[in-house]
Structure formats: structure tokens, C-alpha cells
């Protein structure tokens, strides 16, 4: 049986548990006949590898820390080692803010904590897409998962600002990469 993603290859980042949106995305992509590769890093890497076995077809897992320039620089080559010569889709399901950047006291948060939230939750979308760019097909699609950043949520702190930035990053990527056949949502 073939699905609407038959023959497509998709990288799904941030798979951690079966309850995650990233896991559901990977599962549905496979159910629609896509080839899926997962990524995570650190302690979460082994969790991702275990979860990969629970998908309809076990997916390969590549290590990817979006704050590590070496990981980003070598991502395309490491995906090729997994048999992925082109990517039709990239799902950015990555977000993190230190506890110090969350909660009340928004204006008092130190830059280092806010910067981490922005680097991991916003800037990483563009850096991930750039790392995958040599493999992106024409057409292809990149998707960044976010949280409603149109309001200021209690206790969300700088993560809310970082998610608002992610939405803006997506618009800029769409503007820059649209002529190459890459959609950003």
C-alpha cells in the first residue's frame, strides 16, 4: 500500500517519547509511506533510539545537537550515510529554555539564559535548515513546531519570546528559500 508520502524522505528532530508530536509526525509519515530518519542528542539520544523501534518501521537515528557547530556541519554527510541522498521534508520539533528563563521576572532574566532559549528554540530552525540545504529537494518542505506565541502566557517567560521569534524565522526562511522550491511553515 502506498500513501501520499510514497518515495519521500523526512528528517524528524526531537523525538523523545511516544506522546510527543514529533513521534506522532514520524509515525504518520511512515504510515503514508515516507522514509523517516530521527535525531536527538545527549541522554535523549538513547531514548530516541528506543522509541525508533516502536515506529511501524524502525527508523535510523542520527545524533544532532543544534548548538554544536560540528553536528550541524556534518549533518548532510551523516544523513547520506543513512542512505538519504535527498530530503523532502524536515520537521523541527526542538525547544528548550533554562528554568531561569521561565516563569515570572521576565525583565530580570540574564541574557545567557534568554540566549539559550533563542539559540535552541529559534535560531536552530534556520541552522537546521541550512545544514540540510544540500539535501533539500525541489520541492520540499520544512516545518517548525511552535506554541501559540500571539499572547504572553503565564510562566512561559523567554520561551514565549523565543517561539515568537521561531515564527518570524519561518517567514524569513520562506522568503529566502521559496525560490528554491523550499516551503517553510
PDB file of C-alpha atoms in Angstrom, residues 2-176:
ATOM      1  CA  UNK A   2       1.340   3.439  -0.867  1.00  0.00           C
ATOM      2  CA  UNK A   3       0.484   6.704   0.805  1.00  0.00           C
ATOM      3  CA  UNK A   4       0.704  10.355  -0.063  1.00  0.00           C
ATOM      4  CA  UNK A   5       4.360  10.421   1.034  1.00  0.00           C
ATOM      5  CA  UNK A   6       5.436   7.428  -1.028  1.00  0.00           C
ATOM      6  CA  UNK A   7       9.090   7.815  -2.003  1.00  0.00           C
ATOM      7  CA  UNK A   8       9.586  10.874   0.233  1.00  0.00           C
ATOM      8  CA  UNK A   9      12.344  11.163   2.842  1.00  0.00           C
ATOM      9  CA  UNK A  10      11.750  13.122   6.039  1.00  0.00           C
ATOM     10  CA  UNK A  11      14.011  14.097   8.937  1.00  0.00           C
ATOM     11  CA  UNK A  12      12.120  14.417  12.221  1.00  0.00           C
ATOM     12  CA  UNK A  13      14.027  16.056  15.065  1.00  0.00           C
ATOM     13  CA  UNK A  14      13.243  15.977  18.750  1.00  0.00           C
ATOM     14  CA  UNK A  15      11.535  12.592  19.099  1.00  0.00           C
ATOM     15  CA  UNK A  16      11.657  11.738  22.774  1.00  0.00           C
ATOM     16  CA  UNK A  17       8.512   9.824  23.801  1.00  0.00           C
ATOM     17  CA  UNK A  18       5.556   8.158  22.138  1.00  0.00           C
ATOM     18  CA  UNK A  19       3.425  11.032  23.460  1.00  0.00           C
ATOM     19  CA  UNK A  20       5.432  13.675  21.567  1.00  0.00           C
ATOM     20  CA  UNK A  21       4.135  15.459  18.498  1.00  0.00           C
ATOM     21  CA  UNK A  22       7.425  14.566  16.797  1.00  0.00           C
ATOM     22  CA  UNK A  23       6.776  10.834  17.353  1.00  0.00           C
ATOM     23  CA  UNK A  24       3.229  11.127  16.012  1.00  0.00           C
ATOM     24  CA  UNK A  25       4.599  13.001  12.992  1.00  0.00           C
ATOM     25  CA  UNK A  26       7.200  10.298  12.308  1.00  0.00           C
ATOM     26  CA  UNK A  27       4.609   7.529  12.707  1.00  0.00           C
ATOM     27  CA  UNK A  28       2.118   9.204  10.385  1.00  0.00           C
ATOM     28  CA  UNK A  29       4.823   9.946   7.816  1.00  0.00           C
ATOM     29  CA  UNK A  30       5.752   6.254   7.799  1.00  0.00           C
ATOM     30  CA  UNK A  31       2.111   5.231   7.584  1.00  0.00           C
ATOM     31  CA  UNK A  32       1.939   7.416   4.478  1.00  0.00           C
ATOM     32  CA  UNK A  33       4.951   5.549   3.039  1.00  0.00           C
ATOM     33  CA  UNK A  34       7.740   8.051   3.815  1.00  0.00           C
ATOM     34  CA  UNK A  35      11.244   7.022   4.773  1.00  0.00           C
ATOM     35  CA  UNK A  36      11.927   8.644   8.146  1.00  0.00           C
ATOM     36  CA  UNK A  37      15.177   9.472   9.946  1.00  0.00           C
ATOM     37  CA  UNK A  38      15.082  10.698  13.542  1.00  0.00           C
ATOM     38  CA  UNK A  39      17.505  12.828  15.512  1.00  0.00           C
ATOM     39  CA  UNK A  40      18.304  13.704  19.089  1.00  0.00           C
ATOM     40  CA  UNK A  41      21.419  14.036  21.260  1.00  0.00           C
ATOM     41  CA  UNK A  42      22.911  13.530  24.690  1.00  0.00           C
ATOM     42  CA  UNK A  43      20.891  11.484  27.152  1.00  0.00           C
ATOM     43  CA  UNK A  44      17.856  11.850  24.899  1.00  0.00           C
ATOM     44  CA  UNK A  45      19.678  10.017  22.083  1.00  0.00           C
ATOM     45  CA  UNK A  46      19.261   6.603  23.711  1.00  0.00           C
ATOM     46  CA  UNK A  47      15.585   7.360  24.420  1.00  0.00           C
ATOM     47  CA  UNK A  48      15.103   8.304  20.781  1.00  0.00           C
ATOM     48  CA  UNK A  49      16.803   5.084  19.647  1.00  0.00           C
ATOM     49  CA  UNK A  50      14.413   3.041  21.808  1.00  0.00           C
ATOM     50  CA  UNK A  51      11.397   4.966  20.557  1.00  0.00           C
ATOM     51  CA  UNK A  52      12.559   4.488  16.949  1.00  0.00           C
ATOM     52  CA  UNK A  53      11.939   0.754  17.404  1.00  0.00           C
ATOM     53  CA  UNK A  54       8.277   1.423  18.236  1.00  0.00           C
ATOM     54  CA  UNK A  55       7.526   3.048  14.904  1.00  0.00           C
ATOM     55  CA  UNK A  56       5.819   0.950  12.227  1.00  0.00           C
ATOM     56  CA  UNK A  57       9.310   0.523  10.694  1.00  0.00           C
ATOM     57  CA  UNK A  58      12.351   1.092  12.871  1.00  0.00           C
ATOM     58  CA  UNK A  59      13.886   4.398  11.834  1.00  0.00           C
ATOM     59  CA  UNK A  60      17.589   5.218  11.829  1.00  0.00           C
ATOM     60  CA  UNK A  61      18.674   7.841  14.361  1.00  0.00           C
ATOM     61  CA  UNK A  62      21.412  10.425  13.846  1.00  0.00           C
ATOM     62  CA  UNK A  63      22.929  12.396  16.675  1.00  0.00           C
ATOM     63  CA  UNK A  64      22.175  16.093  16.355  1.00  0.00           C
ATOM     64  CA  UNK A  65      22.735  18.798  18.925  1.00  0.00           C
ATOM     65  CA  UNK A  66      21.631  22.020  17.218  1.00  0.00           C
ATOM     66  CA  UNK A  67      24.007  24.020  19.434  1.00  0.00           C
ATOM     67  CA  UNK A  68      27.016  22.028  18.185  1.00  0.00           C
ATOM     68  CA  UNK A  69      28.519  23.529  15.032  1.00  0.00           C
ATOM     69  CA  UNK A  70      30.259  20.238  14.180  1.00  0.00           C
ATOM     70  CA  UNK A  71      26.950  18.340  14.330  1.00  0.00           C
ATOM     71  CA  UNK A  72      25.377  20.887  12.001  1.00  0.00           C
ATOM     72  CA  UNK A  73      28.368  20.944   9.631  1.00  0.00           C
ATOM     73  CA  UNK A  74      28.361  17.155   9.239  1.00  0.00           C
ATOM     74  CA  UNK A  75      24.603  16.522   9.255  1.00  0.00           C
ATOM     75  CA  UNK A  76      24.187  16.173   5.485  1.00  0.00           C
ATOM     76  CA  UNK A  77      27.042  13.657   5.298  1.00  0.00           C
ATOM     77  CA  UNK A  78      25.693  11.676   8.248  1.00  0.00           C
ATOM     78  CA  UNK A  79      22.243  11.564   6.630  1.00  0.00           C
ATOM     79  CA  UNK A  80      23.856  10.317   3.406  1.00  0.00           C
ATOM     80  CA  UNK A  81      25.458   7.533   5.490  1.00  0.00           C
ATOM     81  CA  UNK A  82      21.893   6.516   6.394  1.00  0.00           C
ATOM     82  CA  UNK A  83      21.034   6.274   2.697  1.00  0.00           C
ATOM     83  CA  UNK A  84      19.350   9.666   2.488  1.00  0.00           C
ATOM     84  CA  UNK A  85      20.581  11.432  -0.628  1.00  0.00           C
ATOM     85  CA  UNK A  86      17.727  13.956  -0.677  1.00  0.00           C
ATOM     86  CA  UNK A  87      15.238  15.269   1.862  1.00  0.00           C
ATOM     87  CA  UNK A  88      11.657  16.115   1.002  1.00  0.00           C
ATOM     88  CA  UNK A  89      10.817  17.285   4.488  1.00  0.00           C
ATOM     89  CA  UNK A  90      12.386  18.444   7.738  1.00  0.00           C
ATOM     90  CA  UNK A  91      10.443  18.679  10.993  1.00  0.00           C
ATOM     91  CA  UNK A  92      11.962  20.941  13.657  1.00  0.00           C
ATOM     92  CA  UNK A  93      10.498  19.812  16.975  1.00  0.00           C
ATOM     93  CA  UNK A  94      13.129  21.342  19.188  1.00  0.00           C
ATOM     94  CA  UNK A  95      12.754  23.750  22.062  1.00  0.00           C
ATOM     95  CA  UNK A  96      14.459  24.447  25.337  1.00  0.00           C
ATOM     96  CA  UNK A  97      14.820  27.257  27.838  1.00  0.00           C
ATOM     97  CA  UNK A  98      16.704  27.035  31.119  1.00  0.00           C
ATOM     98  CA  UNK A  99      14.473  27.144  34.175  1.00  0.00           C
ATOM     99  CA  UNK A 100      15.924  30.582  34.927  1.00  0.00           C
ATOM    100  CA  UNK A 101      14.354  31.893  31.699  1.00  0.00           C
ATOM    101  CA  UNK A 102      10.887  30.605  32.566  1.00  0.00           C
ATOM    102  CA  UNK A 103       8.343  31.928  34.989  1.00  0.00           C
ATOM    103  CA  UNK A 104       7.868  35.371  36.441  1.00  0.00           C
ATOM    104  CA  UNK A 105      10.511  38.072  36.460  1.00  0.00           C
ATOM    105  CA  UNK A 106      10.713  38.317  32.666  1.00  0.00           C
ATOM    106  CA  UNK A 107      12.730  41.561  32.560  1.00  0.00           C
ATOM    107  CA  UNK A 108      15.216  40.356  35.184  1.00  0.00           C
ATOM    108  CA  UNK A 109      16.346  37.240  33.293  1.00  0.00           C
ATOM    109  CA  UNK A 110      20.046  37.222  32.467  1.00  0.00           C
ATOM    110  CA  UNK A 111      20.993  37.324  28.789  1.00  0.00           C
ATOM    111  CA  UNK A 112      22.785  33.968  28.973  1.00  0.00           C
ATOM    112  CA  UNK A 113      19.503  32.239  29.884  1.00  0.00           C
ATOM    113  CA  UNK A 114      17.414  34.100  27.313  1.00  0.00           C
ATOM    114  CA  UNK A 115      20.129  33.497  24.697  1.00  0.00           C
ATOM    115  CA  UNK A 116      19.943  29.750  25.285  1.00  0.00           C
ATOM    116  CA  UNK A 117      16.174  29.839  24.733  1.00  0.00           C
ATOM    117  CA  UNK A 118      16.649  31.760  21.471  1.00  0.00           C
ATOM    118  CA  UNK A 119      19.522  29.616  20.207  1.00  0.00           C
ATOM    119  CA  UNK A 120      17.806  26.288  20.831  1.00  0.00           C
ATOM    120  CA  UNK A 121      14.199  27.255  20.130  1.00  0.00           C
ATOM    121  CA  UNK A 122      14.513  29.808  17.283  1.00  0.00           C
ATOM    122  CA  UNK A 123      17.924  30.166  15.670  1.00  0.00           C
ATOM    123  CA  UNK A 124      18.226  26.386  15.452  1.00  0.00           C
ATOM    124  CA  UNK A 125      15.390  26.268  12.927  1.00  0.00           C
ATOM    125  CA  UNK A 126      17.416  28.280  10.434  1.00  0.00           C
ATOM    126  CA  UNK A 127      20.659  26.463  11.279  1.00  0.00           C
ATOM    127  CA  UNK A 128      18.966  23.066  10.868  1.00  0.00           C
ATOM    128  CA  UNK A 129      17.539  24.070   7.505  1.00  0.00           C
ATOM    129  CA  UNK A 130      20.939  25.381   6.400  1.00  0.00           C
ATOM    130  CA  UNK A 131      22.577  22.110   7.481  1.00  0.00           C
ATOM    131  CA  UNK A 132      20.006  20.164   5.450  1.00  0.00           C
ATOM    132  CA  UNK A 133      20.071  22.527   2.478  1.00  0.00           C
ATOM    133  CA  UNK A 134      22.461  20.436   0.355  1.00  0.00           C
ATOM    134  CA  UNK A 135      19.915  17.604   0.512  1.00  0.00           C
ATOM    135  CA  UNK A 136      16.658  19.526   0.147  1.00  0.00           C
ATOM    136  CA  UNK A 137      14.681  18.513  -2.906  1.00  0.00           C
ATOM    137  CA  UNK A 138      12.805  20.925  -5.133  1.00  0.00           C
ATOM    138  CA  UNK A 139      10.061  20.964  -3.966  1.00  0.00           C
ATOM    139  CA  UNK A 140      10.476  20.257  -0.270  1.00  0.00           C
ATOM    140  CA  UNK A 141       9.025  21.484   2.979  1.00  0.00           C
ATOM    141  CA  UNK A 142      10.435  22.421   6.371  1.00  0.00           C
ATOM    142  CA  UNK A 143       8.168  22.727   9.385  1.00  0.00           C
ATOM    143  CA  UNK A 144       8.864  24.279  12.761  1.00  0.00           C
ATOM    144  CA  UNK A 145       6.592  23.240  15.615  1.00  0.00           C
ATOM    145  CA  UNK A 146       5.666  26.049  17.948  1.00  0.00           C
ATOM    146  CA  UNK A 147       3.346  27.133  20.706  1.00  0.00           C
ATOM    147  CA  UNK A 148       0.850  29.988  20.446  1.00  0.00           C
ATOM    148  CA  UNK A 149       3.146  32.986  20.710  1.00  0.00           C
ATOM    149  CA  UNK A 150       0.434  35.552  19.989  1.00  0.00           C
ATOM    150  CA  UNK A 151      -0.129  36.108  23.713  1.00  0.00           C
ATOM    151  CA  UNK A 152       2.081  36.358  26.796  1.00  0.00           C
ATOM    152  CA  UNK A 153       1.491  33.119  28.698  1.00  0.00           C
ATOM    153  CA  UNK A 154       1.992  32.946  32.460  1.00  0.00           C
ATOM    154  CA  UNK A 155       5.243  31.184  33.456  1.00  0.00           C
ATOM    155  CA  UNK A 156       6.322  30.695  29.820  1.00  0.00           C
ATOM    156  CA  UNK A 157       8.770  33.586  30.065  1.00  0.00           C
ATOM    157  CA  UNK A 158      11.514  33.792  27.464  1.00  0.00           C
ATOM    158  CA  UNK A 159      10.346  30.577  25.807  1.00  0.00           C
ATOM    159  CA  UNK A 160       7.301  32.536  24.629  1.00  0.00           C
ATOM    160  CA  UNK A 161       9.550  35.201  23.136  1.00  0.00           C
ATOM    161  CA  UNK A 162      11.721  32.501  21.536  1.00  0.00           C
ATOM    162  CA  UNK A 163       8.655  30.843  19.988  1.00  0.00           C
ATOM    163  CA  UNK A 164       7.521  34.210  18.606  1.00  0.00           C
ATOM    164  CA  UNK A 165      10.996  34.506  17.087  1.00  0.00           C
ATOM    165  CA  UNK A 166      10.643  30.994  15.608  1.00  0.00           C
ATOM    166  CA  UNK A 167       7.518  32.123  13.780  1.00  0.00           C
ATOM    167  CA  UNK A 168       9.441  35.052  12.340  1.00  0.00           C
ATOM    168  CA  UNK A 169      12.371  32.818  11.382  1.00  0.00           C
ATOM    169  CA  UNK A 170       9.930  30.635   9.456  1.00  0.00           C
ATOM    170  CA  UNK A 171       8.671  33.626   7.475  1.00  0.00           C
ATOM    171  CA  UNK A 172      12.228  34.680   6.612  1.00  0.00           C
ATOM    172  CA  UNK A 173      13.131  31.137   5.553  1.00  0.00           C
ATOM    173  CA  UNK A 174      10.027  31.018   3.343  1.00  0.00           C
ATOM    174  CA  UNK A 175      11.058  34.294   1.728  1.00  0.00           C
ATOM    175  CA  UNK A 176      14.671  33.215   1.181  1.00  0.00           C
TER     176      UNK A 176
END
